[in-house]
XYZ file of N, CA and C in Angstrom:
846
model
N 69.356 63.668 91.377
C 70.747 63.497 90.935
C 71.378 64.770 90.439
N 70.575 65.626 89.732
C 71.056 66.888 89.252
C 71.494 67.786 90.355
N 70.583 67.846 91.416
C 70.933 68.681 92.554
C 72.172 68.227 93.318
N 72.341 66.912 93.460
C 73.510 66.358 94.100
C 74.761 66.703 93.282
N 74.645 66.536 91.978
C 75.823 66.884 91.120
C 76.175 68.367 91.200
N 75.119 69.199 91.252
C 75.364 70.636 91.322
C 76.115 71.014 92.670
N 75.592 70.400 93.769
C 76.206 70.633 95.085
C 77.669 70.175 95.080
N 77.890 68.953 94.507
C 79.256 68.445 94.510
C 80.157 69.326 93.642
N 79.606 69.922 92.550
C 80.393 70.820 91.739
C 80.784 72.091 92.431
N 79.870 72.644 93.251
C 80.126 73.860 94.013
C 81.242 73.562 95.068
N 81.116 72.384 95.736
C 82.088 72.042 96.747
C 83.435 71.829 96.147
N 83.496 71.206 94.943
C 84.751 71.007 94.262
C 85.408 72.346 93.844
N 84.534 73.320 93.441
C 85.052 74.630 93.016
C 85.609 75.333 94.222
N 84.920 75.297 95.367
C 85.449 75.928 96.572
C 86.794 75.305 96.980
N 86.874 74.027 96.878
C 88.151 73.364 97.207
C 89.247 73.779 96.330
N 88.990 73.949 95.018
C 90.028 74.365 94.118
C 90.482 75.805 94.348
N 89.470 76.674 94.640
C 89.776 78.053 94.946
C 90.646 78.165 96.188
N 90.273 77.410 97.182
C 91.039 77.433 98.427
C 92.471 76.909 98.253
N 92.641 76.044 97.278
C 93.996 75.477 97.074
C 94.915 76.455 96.314
N 94.345 77.498 95.691
C 95.141 78.483 94.991
C 95.753 79.496 96.019
N 96.665 79.015 96.779
C 97.192 79.818 97.882
C 98.417 80.586 97.388
N 98.634 81.783 98.014
C 99.878 82.489 97.739
C 101.034 81.681 98.177
N 102.210 81.887 97.521
C 103.352 81.083 97.803
C 103.831 81.281 99.257
N 103.708 82.450 99.822
C 104.148 82.704 101.173
C 102.927 83.230 101.952
N 102.266 82.389 102.753
C 101.102 82.844 103.525
C 101.475 83.869 104.550
N 100.524 84.756 104.825
C 100.725 85.803 105.867
C 100.338 85.172 107.200
N 101.301 84.808 107.986
C 101.003 84.211 109.314
C 100.692 85.290 110.361
N 99.666 85.027 111.100
C 99.212 86.011 112.113
C 99.471 85.449 113.533
N 100.557 85.906 114.140
C 100.833 85.443 115.532
C 99.787 86.002 116.492
N 99.868 85.482 117.724
C 98.852 85.858 118.728
C 98.851 87.329 119.071
N 100.055 87.961 118.935
C 100.169 89.395 119.309
C 100.076 90.308 118.085
N 99.511 89.829 116.988
C 99.445 90.594 115.743
C 98.612 91.844 115.972
N 99.107 93.039 115.425
C 98.432 94.291 115.495
C 98.128 94.890 114.135
N 99.201 94.945 113.287
C 98.983 95.540 111.953
C 100.065 95.085 111.013
N 99.810 95.202 109.708
C 100.776 94.891 108.667
C 100.449 95.636 107.431
N 101.459 96.149 106.756
C 101.334 96.760 105.435
C 101.511 95.676 104.379
N 100.476 95.465 103.571
C 100.509 94.401 102.606
C 100.927 95.004 101.243
N 101.969 94.421 100.655
C 102.431 94.874 99.352
C 103.344 93.864 98.778
N 104.594 93.858 99.230
C 105.602 92.888 98.684
C 105.137 91.411 98.950
N 105.153 90.643 97.902
C 104.773 89.283 98.043
C 103.326 89.020 97.743
N 102.501 90.020 97.616
C 101.092 89.846 97.226
C 101.055 89.369 95.770
N 100.236 88.392 95.531
C 100.090 87.843 94.135
C 99.162 88.726 93.341
N 99.581 89.079 92.112
C 98.841 89.992 91.277
C 98.638 89.337 89.876
N 97.409 89.381 89.410
C 97.062 88.852 88.077
C 96.435 89.977 87.262
N 96.950 90.208 86.056
C 96.277 91.158 85.125
C 95.436 90.370 84.142
N 94.178 90.638 84.209
C 93.190 89.959 83.298
C 92.950 90.878 82.105
N 93.661 90.651 81.045
C 93.522 91.512 79.819
C 92.184 91.301 79.116
N 91.511 90.191 79.408
C 90.231 89.936 78.781
C 89.070 90.605 79.504
N 89.284 90.976 80.764
C 88.292 91.623 81.606
C 87.029 90.790 81.804
N 87.174 89.469 81.770
C 86.019 88.640 81.844
C 86.096 87.636 83.034
N 87.283 87.485 83.658
C 87.397 86.489 84.741
C 86.570 86.945 85.936
N 85.840 85.936 86.540
C 85.134 86.129 87.764
C 85.768 85.280 88.852
N 85.341 85.426 90.065
C 85.889 84.637 91.170
C 85.709 83.154 90.929
N 84.598 82.773 90.268
C 84.340 81.350 89.991
C 85.203 80.841 88.881
N 85.887 81.694 88.126
C 86.771 81.257 87.066
C 88.213 80.960 87.501
N 88.525 81.389 88.740
C 89.897 81.310 89.154
C 90.415 79.902 89.373
N 89.511 78.902 89.421
C 89.998 77.560 89.522
C 90.670 77.064 88.261
N 90.432 77.760 87.137
C 91.107 77.439 85.885
C 92.375 78.214 85.631
N 92.643 79.191 86.515
C 93.814 80.042 86.359
C 95.007 79.392 87.044
N 96.029 79.188 86.296
C 97.235 78.600 86.859
C 97.941 79.595 87.804
N 98.473 79.033 88.874
C 99.168 79.870 89.863
C 100.317 80.684 89.248
N 100.907 80.151 88.194
C 102.055 80.810 87.558
C 101.668 82.120 86.913
N 100.397 82.317 86.608
C 99.954 83.583 85.947
C 99.909 84.709 86.954
N 99.863 84.384 88.232
C 99.969 85.447 89.241
C 101.448 85.787 89.470
N 101.790 87.071 89.440
C 103.134 87.485 89.707
C 103.227 87.990 91.110
N 104.386 87.925 91.726
C 104.644 88.421 93.105
C 104.958 89.925 92.989
N 104.165 90.732 93.713
C 104.340 92.181 93.710
C 105.593 92.534 94.484
N 106.390 93.500 93.955
C 107.699 93.758 94.568
C 107.767 95.120 95.231
N 106.644 95.780 95.478
C 106.652 97.088 96.123
C 105.587 97.120 97.255
N 105.716 98.083 98.142
C 104.774 98.184 99.268
C 103.482 98.879 98.858
N 103.564 99.769 97.879
C 102.373 100.455 97.377
C 101.969 99.905 96.033
N 100.691 100.080 95.704
C 100.169 99.644 94.463
C 99.873 100.860 93.594
N 100.657 100.981 92.486
C 100.451 102.105 91.557
C 100.147 101.458 90.190
N 98.870 101.266 89.904
C 98.449 100.612 88.680
C 97.986 101.651 87.641
N 97.899 102.932 88.047
C 97.552 103.984 87.083
C 96.162 103.898 86.548
N 95.982 104.453 85.348
C 94.683 104.429 84.690
C 94.534 103.096 83.957
N 94.163 102.085 84.704
C 94.170 100.710 84.164
C 92.972 100.500 83.219
N 93.242 99.884 82.126
C 92.207 99.486 81.185
C 91.925 98.031 81.217
N 92.642 97.313 82.117
C 92.405 95.858 82.290
C 92.054 95.649 83.738
N 91.565 94.441 84.045
C 91.175 94.054 85.387
C 92.375 93.491 86.117
N 92.477 93.884 87.326
C 93.616 93.365 88.175
C 93.001 92.603 89.387
N 93.589 91.424 89.595
C 93.220 90.605 90.761
C 94.423 90.578 91.689
N 94.193 90.783 92.994
C 95.188 90.641 94.026
C 94.792 89.455 94.889
N 95.765 88.694 95.330
C 95.475 87.502 96.104
C 96.484 87.382 97.229
N 96.021 87.092 98.449
C 96.869 86.773 99.566
C 96.195 85.742 100.488
N 97.021 85.055 101.252
C 96.602 83.935 102.038
C 96.894 84.268 103.499
N 95.850 84.267 104.316
C 95.991 84.511 105.752
C 95.902 83.246 106.557
N 96.819 83.123 107.502
C 96.826 81.911 108.340
C 96.872 82.337 109.811
N 95.906 81.919 110.556
C 95.781 82.287 111.972
C 96.534 81.288 112.824
N 97.612 81.731 113.475
C 98.399 80.853 114.325
C 97.928 80.911 115.806
N 97.026 81.842 116.090
C 96.583 81.990 117.476
C 95.587 80.859 117.855
N 95.531 80.522 119.157
C 94.575 79.448 119.589
C 93.167 79.949 119.694
N 92.897 81.181 119.306
C 91.518 81.721 119.373
C 91.198 82.415 118.042
N 89.897 82.700 117.857
C 89.428 83.375 116.669
C 90.021 84.769 116.559
N 90.360 85.188 115.344
C 90.867 86.532 115.101
C 89.850 87.338 114.371
N 89.657 88.570 114.824
C 88.808 89.546 114.105
C 89.740 90.589 113.451
N 89.715 90.628 112.147
C 90.657 91.451 111.426
C 89.936 92.500 110.537
N 90.667 93.479 110.116
C 90.166 94.555 109.255
C 91.133 94.713 108.110
N 90.661 94.580 106.890
C 91.480 94.944 105.720
C 91.089 96.353 105.301
N 92.115 97.210 105.202
C 91.821 98.622 104.841
C 92.521 98.955 103.548
N 91.750 99.466 102.583
C 92.253 99.900 101.287
C 92.298 101.447 101.360
N 93.537 101.967 101.337
C 93.726 103.425 101.544
C 93.755 104.185 100.275
N 92.616 104.658 99.869
C 92.398 105.564 98.785
C 90.890 105.765 98.679
N 90.329 106.888 99.179
C 88.906 107.088 99.230
C 88.314 107.419 97.895
N 89.059 107.412 96.813
C 88.545 107.768 95.503
C 88.545 106.557 94.506
N 88.642 105.364 95.005
C 88.559 104.203 94.107
C 87.131 104.094 93.621
N 86.935 103.932 92.329
C 85.587 103.993 91.750
C 84.754 102.773 92.102
N 85.304 101.586 91.881
C 84.593 100.341 92.147
C 85.583 99.158 92.250
N 85.419 98.312 93.223
C 86.212 97.123 93.328
C 85.480 96.143 94.274
N 85.948 94.879 94.249
C 85.293 93.860 95.054
C 86.323 93.102 95.899
N 85.877 92.685 97.058
C 86.674 91.915 97.997
C 85.997 90.566 98.257
N 86.798 89.483 98.155
C 86.295 88.144 98.325
C 87.158 87.410 99.381
N 86.509 86.633 100.199
C 87.198 85.693 101.098
C 86.701 84.302 100.765
N 87.642 83.406 100.557
C 87.321 82.019 100.161
C 87.832 81.126 101.251
N 86.858 80.467 101.974
C 87.237 79.516 102.965
C 87.071 78.087 102.426
N 87.034 77.124 103.377
C 86.941 75.725 102.915
C 85.575 75.449 102.232
N 84.485 76.110 102.692
C 83.188 75.823 102.128
C 82.364 77.085 101.889
N 83.007 78.251 101.881
C 82.223 79.486 101.645
C 82.976 80.470 100.768
N 82.241 81.291 100.089
C 82.767 82.466 99.369
C 81.942 83.651 99.810
N 82.662 84.680 100.378
C 81.965 85.872 100.759
C 82.478 87.023 99.868
N 81.548 87.860 99.441
C 81.884 88.941 98.529
C 81.303 90.253 98.997
N 82.064 91.332 98.692
C 81.531 92.692 99.009
C 82.089 93.632 97.959
N 81.224 94.385 97.280
C 81.625 95.334 96.271
C 81.342 96.718 96.768
N 82.328 97.618 96.570
C 82.204 98.972 97.085
C 82.939 99.967 96.191
N 83.059 101.204 96.609
C 83.689 102.260 95.784
C 82.848 103.502 95.801
N 83.329 104.553 95.233
C 82.579 105.823 95.242
C 81.401 105.762 94.284
N 81.307 104.652 93.531
C 80.131 104.494 92.692
C 78.881 104.311 93.563
N 79.093 103.896 94.790
C 77.969 103.597 95.706
C 77.885 104.588 96.835
N 76.682 104.908 97.340
C 76.542 105.879 98.466
C 77.371 105.419 99.677
N 77.798 106.415 100.447
C 78.655 106.120 101.639
C 77.904 105.204 102.634
N 76.620 105.296 102.641
C 75.838 104.518 103.630
C 75.895 103.048 103.391
N 76.324 102.608 102.200
C 76.405 101.180 101.899
C 77.664 100.501 102.449
N 78.569 101.298 102.997
C 79.809 100.673 103.498
C 79.590 99.948 104.805
N 80.492 99.021 105.059
C 80.439 98.305 106.355
C 80.809 99.239 107.482
N 80.095 99.071 108.613
C 80.444 99.837 109.835
C 81.223 98.913 110.718
N 82.524 99.190 110.818
C 83.434 98.343 111.598
C 83.887 99.008 112.877
N 83.762 100.349 112.978
C 84.251 101.044 114.150
C 83.192 100.954 115.224
N 83.623 100.786 116.447
C 82.745 100.567 117.596
C 82.280 101.922 118.143
N 81.555 102.698 117.372
C 81.052 103.944 117.777
C 79.992 104.395 116.790
N 79.060 105.342 117.154
C 78.092 105.807 116.211
C 78.726 106.500 115.028
N 78.222 106.260 113.839
C 78.760 106.875 112.648
C 80.161 106.427 112.372
N 80.486 105.149 112.745
C 81.837 104.712 112.682
C 82.349 104.231 111.307
N 81.581 104.465 110.262
C 82.046 104.075 108.925
C 83.201 104.955 108.525
N 84.261 104.288 108.012
C 85.503 104.991 107.809
C 85.600 105.635 106.417
N 86.439 106.705 106.338
C 86.622 107.398 105.052
C 87.305 106.526 104.061
N 88.188 105.579 104.499
C 88.764 104.606 103.573
C 87.837 103.409 103.498
N 88.235 102.459 102.657
C 87.406 101.236 102.491
C 87.905 100.180 103.406
N 87.008 99.636 104.238
C 87.370 98.630 105.238
C 86.500 97.436 105.099
N 87.104 96.234 105.353
C 86.357 94.966 105.245
C 86.730 94.112 106.460
N 85.699 93.469 107.027
C 85.851 92.634 108.198
C 86.248 91.218 107.744
N 87.161 90.607 108.467
C 87.602 89.231 108.242
C 87.565 88.506 109.545
N 86.789 87.437 109.613
C 86.727 86.580 110.831
C 87.515 85.306 110.516
N 88.511 85.059 111.289
C 89.421 83.911 111.024
C 89.471 83.002 112.270
N 88.848 81.834 112.200
C 88.805 80.931 113.332
C 90.257 80.508 113.734
N 90.344 79.994 114.946
C 91.677 79.547 115.466
C 92.281 78.486 114.568
N 93.572 78.650 114.299
C 94.331 77.650 113.531
C 93.712 77.399 112.138
N 93.080 78.417 111.613
C 92.366 78.290 110.318
C 93.035 79.210 109.282
N 92.644 79.114 108.038
C 93.210 79.932 107.002
C 92.111 80.401 106.043
N 92.423 81.417 105.240
C 91.456 81.935 104.299
C 92.247 82.583 103.145
N 91.677 82.472 101.944
C 92.282 83.140 100.788
C 91.457 84.405 100.558
N 92.164 85.504 100.325
C 91.522 86.813 100.061
C 91.834 87.261 98.652
N 90.858 87.766 97.974
C 91.001 88.320 96.645
C 90.459 89.710 96.601
N 91.132 90.574 95.855
C 90.624 91.885 95.535
C 90.534 92.021 94.020
N 89.440 92.436 93.504
C 89.234 92.562 92.040
C 88.988 94.038 91.701
N 89.867 94.559 90.869
C 89.773 95.958 90.416
C 89.502 95.980 88.908
N 88.240 96.261 88.502
C 88.001 96.352 87.081
C 88.591 97.638 86.482
N 88.601 97.786 85.166
C 89.028 99.026 84.552
C 88.357 100.227 85.203
N 89.152 101.272 85.502
C 88.654 102.401 86.303
C 88.870 103.670 85.578
N 87.967 104.662 85.882
C 88.119 105.989 85.331
C 89.058 106.848 86.154
N 89.461 106.330 87.329
C 90.400 107.054 88.206
C 91.648 106.177 88.414
N 92.768 106.789 88.765
C 94.008 106.010 88.914
C 93.839 104.961 90.048
N 94.348 103.797 89.781
C 94.335 102.682 90.786
C 95.629 102.751 91.566
N 95.681 103.671 92.475
C 96.855 103.844 93.360
C 96.381 103.738 94.787
N 96.944 102.836 95.565
C 96.405 102.613 96.900
C 97.434 101.855 97.725
N 97.195 101.766 99.014
C 97.904 100.947 99.980
C 96.950 99.949 100.636
N 97.440 98.843 101.094
C 96.660 97.816 101.783
C 97.222 97.659 103.192
N 96.333 97.755 104.164
C 96.763 97.508 105.575
C 95.869 96.414 106.139
N 96.458 95.530 106.877
C 95.723 94.530 107.634
C 95.878 94.816 109.103
N 94.741 94.917 109.839
C 94.754 95.326 111.248
C 94.076 94.277 112.086
N 94.497 94.193 113.327
C 93.647 93.584 114.373
C 92.504 94.550 114.588
N 91.255 94.083 114.540
C 90.090 94.977 114.578
C 90.037 95.853 115.858
N 90.372 95.244 116.985
C 90.321 96.032 118.259
C 91.407 97.113 118.258
N 92.576 96.795 117.774
C 93.661 97.757 117.681
C 93.298 98.897 116.767
N 92.716 98.550 115.606
C 92.336 99.564 114.629
C 91.255 100.506 115.179
N 90.302 99.942 115.903
C 89.169 100.766 116.432
C 89.564 101.597 117.671
N 90.692 101.304 118.303
C 91.067 102.010 119.531
C 92.325 102.812 119.354
N 93.492 102.196 119.453
C 94.781 102.893 119.410
C 94.951 103.683 118.111
N 94.780 102.956 116.992
C 95.065 103.608 115.701
C 94.033 104.674 115.391
N 92.740 104.438 115.762
C 91.722 105.424 115.464
C 91.869 106.668 116.348
N 92.328 106.505 117.560
C 92.594 107.652 118.461
C 93.698 108.517 117.881
N 94.752 107.854 117.384
C 95.914 108.611 116.849
C 95.432 109.381 115.572
N 94.703 108.691 114.753
C 94.216 109.299 113.504
C 93.270 110.474 113.807
N 92.351 110.319 114.766
C 91.424 111.413 115.134
C 92.205 112.579 115.699
N 93.212 112.298 116.531
C 93.994 113.391 117.133
C 94.735 114.192 116.055
N 95.361 113.538 115.122
C 96.112 114.228 114.059
C 95.162 115.066 113.164
N 94.103 114.474 112.719
C 93.171 115.174 111.799
C 92.442 116.305 112.498
N 91.959 116.047 113.738
C 91.269 117.139 114.460
C 92.182 118.261 114.743
N 93.404 117.992 115.148
C 94.377 119.043 115.398
C 94.703 119.853 114.160
N 94.917 119.170 113.071
C 95.182 119.877 111.821
C 94.062 120.802 111.382
N 92.890 120.318 111.349
C 91.715 121.138 110.917
C 91.364 122.199 111.894
N 91.600 121.962 113.201
C 91.352 123.004 114.192
C 92.372 124.150 114.017
N 93.640 123.821 113.778
C 94.631 124.888 113.517
C 94.280 125.652 112.235
N 93.796 124.964 111.202
C 93.405 125.616 109.986
C 92.256 126.593 110.276
N 91.290 126.142 111.060
C 90.110 126.947 111.384
C 90.524 128.213 112.185
N 91.422 128.029 113.145
C 91.901 129.181 113.934
C 92.651 130.125 113.029
N 93.502 129.597 112.169
C 94.293 130.444 111.255
C 93.341 131.276 110.372
N 92.295 130.608 109.821
C 91.353 131.312 108.908
C 90.588 132.367 109.691
N 90.209 132.109 110.964
C 89.505 133.050 111.736
C 90.366 134.304 112.045
N 91.596 134.075 112.445
C 92.483 135.234 112.698
C 92.764 136.012 111.415
N 92.957 135.272 110.287
C 93.199 135.949 109.028
C 91.993 136.784 108.625
N 90.818 136.256 108.736
C 89.592 136.979 108.392
C 89.450 138.242 109.244
N 89.658 138.147 110.531
C 89.564 139.326 111.448
C 90.611 140.348 111.048
N 91.858 139.928 110.745
C 92.919 140.840 110.358
C 92.601 141.578 109.078
N 92.035 140.842 108.115
C 91.649 141.487 106.839
C 90.549 142.502 107.026
N 89.558 142.141 107.875
C 88.448 143.055 108.149
C 88.906 144.327 108.839
N 89.867 144.176 109.756
C 90.306 145.377 110.493
C 91.205 146.241 109.629
N 92.125 145.653 108.902
C 93.067 146.432 108.095
C 92.468 146.923 106.799
N 91.328 146.298 106.381
C 90.657 146.697 105.152
C 91.506 146.502 103.884
N 92.456 145.577 103.961
C 93.156 145.131 102.760
C 92.270 144.124 102.025
N 91.285 144.612 101.288
C 90.238 143.785 100.793
C 90.728 142.762 99.770
N 91.785 143.058 99.050
C 92.229 142.082 98.057
C 92.825 140.820 98.734
N 93.094 140.911 100.043
C 93.591 139.755 100.742
C 92.474 138.722 101.037
N 91.241 139.116 100.700
C 90.160 138.118 100.765
C 90.431 137.017 99.719
N 91.127 137.331 98.654
C 91.519 136.327 97.692
C 92.503 135.337 98.340
N 93.392 135.813 99.186
C 94.285 134.926 99.888
C 93.472 134.087 100.902
N 92.481 134.711 101.555
C 91.614 133.969 102.471
C 90.941 132.845 101.735
N 90.403 133.142 100.529
C 89.730 132.104 99.736
C 90.731 130.999 99.336
N 91.906 131.420 99.020
C 92.987 130.436 98.667
C 93.300 129.516 99.815
N 93.425 130.085 101.032
C 93.712 129.258 102.236
C 92.533 128.359 102.552
N 91.335 128.897 102.458
C 90.142 128.131 102.772
C 89.993 126.972 101.784
N 90.155 127.243 100.500
C 90.025 126.189 99.469
C 91.099 125.140 99.598
N 92.329 125.602 99.970
C 93.396 124.627 100.153
C 93.063 123.649 101.302
N 92.508 124.177 102.351
C 92.075 123.287 103.470
C 90.953 122.372 103.007
N 90.014 122.911 102.181
C 88.896 122.071 101.728
C 89.368 121.025 100.747
N 90.416 121.299 99.954
C 90.966 120.285 99.066
C 91.499 119.112 99.896
N 92.219 119.391 100.980
C 92.751 118.355 101.870
C 91.598 117.571 102.484
N 90.582 118.304 102.962
C 89.400 117.702 103.598
C 88.701 116.695 102.626
N 88.555 117.129 101.370
C 87.864 116.327 100.416
C 88.745 115.156 99.947
N 90.047 115.435 99.761
C 91.006 114.428 99.262
C 91.109 113.261 100.274
N 90.920 113.543 101.534
C 90.958 112.480 102.558
C 89.650 111.677 102.636
N 88.635 112.031 101.821
C 87.376 111.346 101.865
C 86.443 111.796 102.909
N 86.768 112.886 103.644
C 85.942 113.376 104.707
C 84.682 114.087 104.200
N 84.782 114.671 103.011
C 83.601 115.319 102.456
C 82.526 114.328 102.164
N 82.900 113.163 101.604
C 81.920 112.099 101.239
C 81.355 111.534 102.572
N 82.141 111.518 103.603
C 81.672 110.939 104.843
C 80.700 111.877 105.585
N 81.000 113.195 105.601
C 80.240 114.092 106.431
C 79.323 115.074 105.686
N 79.669 115.459 104.448
C 78.941 116.522 103.776
C 77.977 116.058 102.728
N 78.394 115.101 101.883
C 77.505 114.631 100.810
C 77.519 113.068 100.709
N 77.208 112.387 101.789
C 77.308 110.917 101.784
C 76.289 110.264 100.884
N 75.217 110.989 100.495
C 74.184 110.427 99.648
C 74.507 110.581 98.156
N 75.465 111.394 97.821
C 75.699 111.782 96.437
C 77.047 111.201 95.897
N 76.946 110.154 95.112
C 78.161 109.661 94.457
C 78.662 110.625 93.364
N 77.723 111.340 92.768
C 78.085 112.238 91.668
C 78.939 113.386 92.214
N 78.533 113.982 93.366
C 79.369 115.051 93.926
C 80.757 114.521 94.272
N 80.809 113.329 94.857
C 82.112 112.766 95.262
C 83.037 112.612 94.040
N 82.457 112.308 92.888
C 83.317 112.080 91.700
C 83.780 113.384 91.033
N 83.045 114.483 91.245
C 83.414 115.717 90.518
C 83.953 116.788 91.418
N 83.786 116.678 92.718
C 84.065 117.791 93.632
C 85.524 118.145 93.682
N 86.390 117.160 93.712
C 87.854 117.441 93.915
C 88.445 118.250 92.732
N 88.202 117.859 91.472
C 88.772 118.715 90.381
C 88.127 120.082 90.334
N 86.884 120.229 90.713
C 86.241 121.549 90.694
C 86.874 122.428 91.775
N 87.022 121.889 93.007
C 87.604 122.706 94.105
C 89.045 123.066 93.731
N 89.805 122.121 93.183
C 91.206 122.343 92.834
C 91.288 123.438 91.735
N 90.374 123.428 90.796
C 90.407 124.429 89.721
C 90.116 125.817 90.295
N 89.087 125.902 91.140
C 88.769 127.245 91.791
C 89.943 127.670 92.660
N 90.546 126.728 93.316
C 91.735 127.021 94.159
C 92.888 127.630 93.360
N 93.133 127.046 92.196
C 94.169 127.614 91.303
C 93.791 128.977 90.775
N 92.515 129.199 90.526
C 92.089 130.525 90.052
C 92.300 131.565 91.134
N 91.913 131.257 92.362
C 92.085 132.270 93.459
C 93.573 132.528 93.681
N 94.438 131.547 93.581
C 95.873 131.775 93.718
C 96.382 132.708 92.632
N 95.957 132.455 91.409
C 96.362 133.277 90.294
C 95.921 134.721 90.426
N 94.628 134.886 90.823
C 94.062 136.243 90.985
C 94.777 137.011 92.108
N 95.083 136.309 93.195
C 95.780 136.996 94.275
C 97.176 137.403 93.892
N 97.911 136.520 93.206
C 99.236 136.852 92.779
C 99.227 138.034 91.801
N 98.302 138.025 90.836
C 98.221 139.112 89.872
C 97.851 140.420 90.586
N 96.902 140.387 91.500
C 96.508 141.594 92.211
C 97.656 142.119 93.095
N 98.346 141.208 93.742
C 99.476 141.613 94.567
C 100.611 142.192 93.707
N 100.797 141.648 92.533
C 101.843 142.184 91.608
C 101.489 143.579 91.119
N 100.127 143.780 90.776
C 99.689 145.106 90.353
C 99.821 146.140 91.475
N 99.500 145.696 92.710
C 99.587 146.613 93.846
C 101.040 147.012 94.109
N 101.966 146.051 93.921
C 103.392 146.353 94.112
C 103.917 147.342 93.086
N 103.398 147.324 91.874
C 103.811 148.274 90.882
C 103.255 149.678 91.131
């Protein structure tokens, strides 16, 4: 009897969670490709910092407010924030989706999908090694620099999605994108690779030409400018999350401290170059 009661309690909880739907569900037509999620997303600020996914059946829908902007700027939050949205598949076939959280420096957060009889959870962030992330891209080493989550949505079915952001040591500023998984892995990824590869290739060529010019002209104090240009490129590389992906994927500590260190050294080289150039002009 105890086991039966426990099972019935779990099923009742799942039913209540699934009934806590956003006021305006996000309908996915058959030709859906992508969507920026922001306005209309339900947001709850948990000032007690104790609510868990299993507690949301006691939370009244009125406590969630409708977000009125496309971006999420929660700043240095000292409270827990819950985001909730409801996906509805209008297509006659199963949909494979990707939710992408755009900010590679989020410390820790969790993503939940609540169906009719299941709760799936995934916790990620730079607190965890890069190797723990889901691999959604259809290619070797396809784990993305942003945070991505797979969502399988059967035909004519629906699911409630929750994001939980506990108090963080870093600003909670991010964007949410929902993609068709095939479109994200092909068209969008090709465009992204083209832009990033072109940018960093141009930076590399510029640094190479600059280094050769400094070596030939023997204007040695311009090596400070070279360092400034190199560090500026490296700041962009790290800020995009590419350093964590390619250079130190095993070290969460480096990922947490590297950007302020690089930026500090970057400012020092700029200052030294300006001062040296000013002295030379005098």
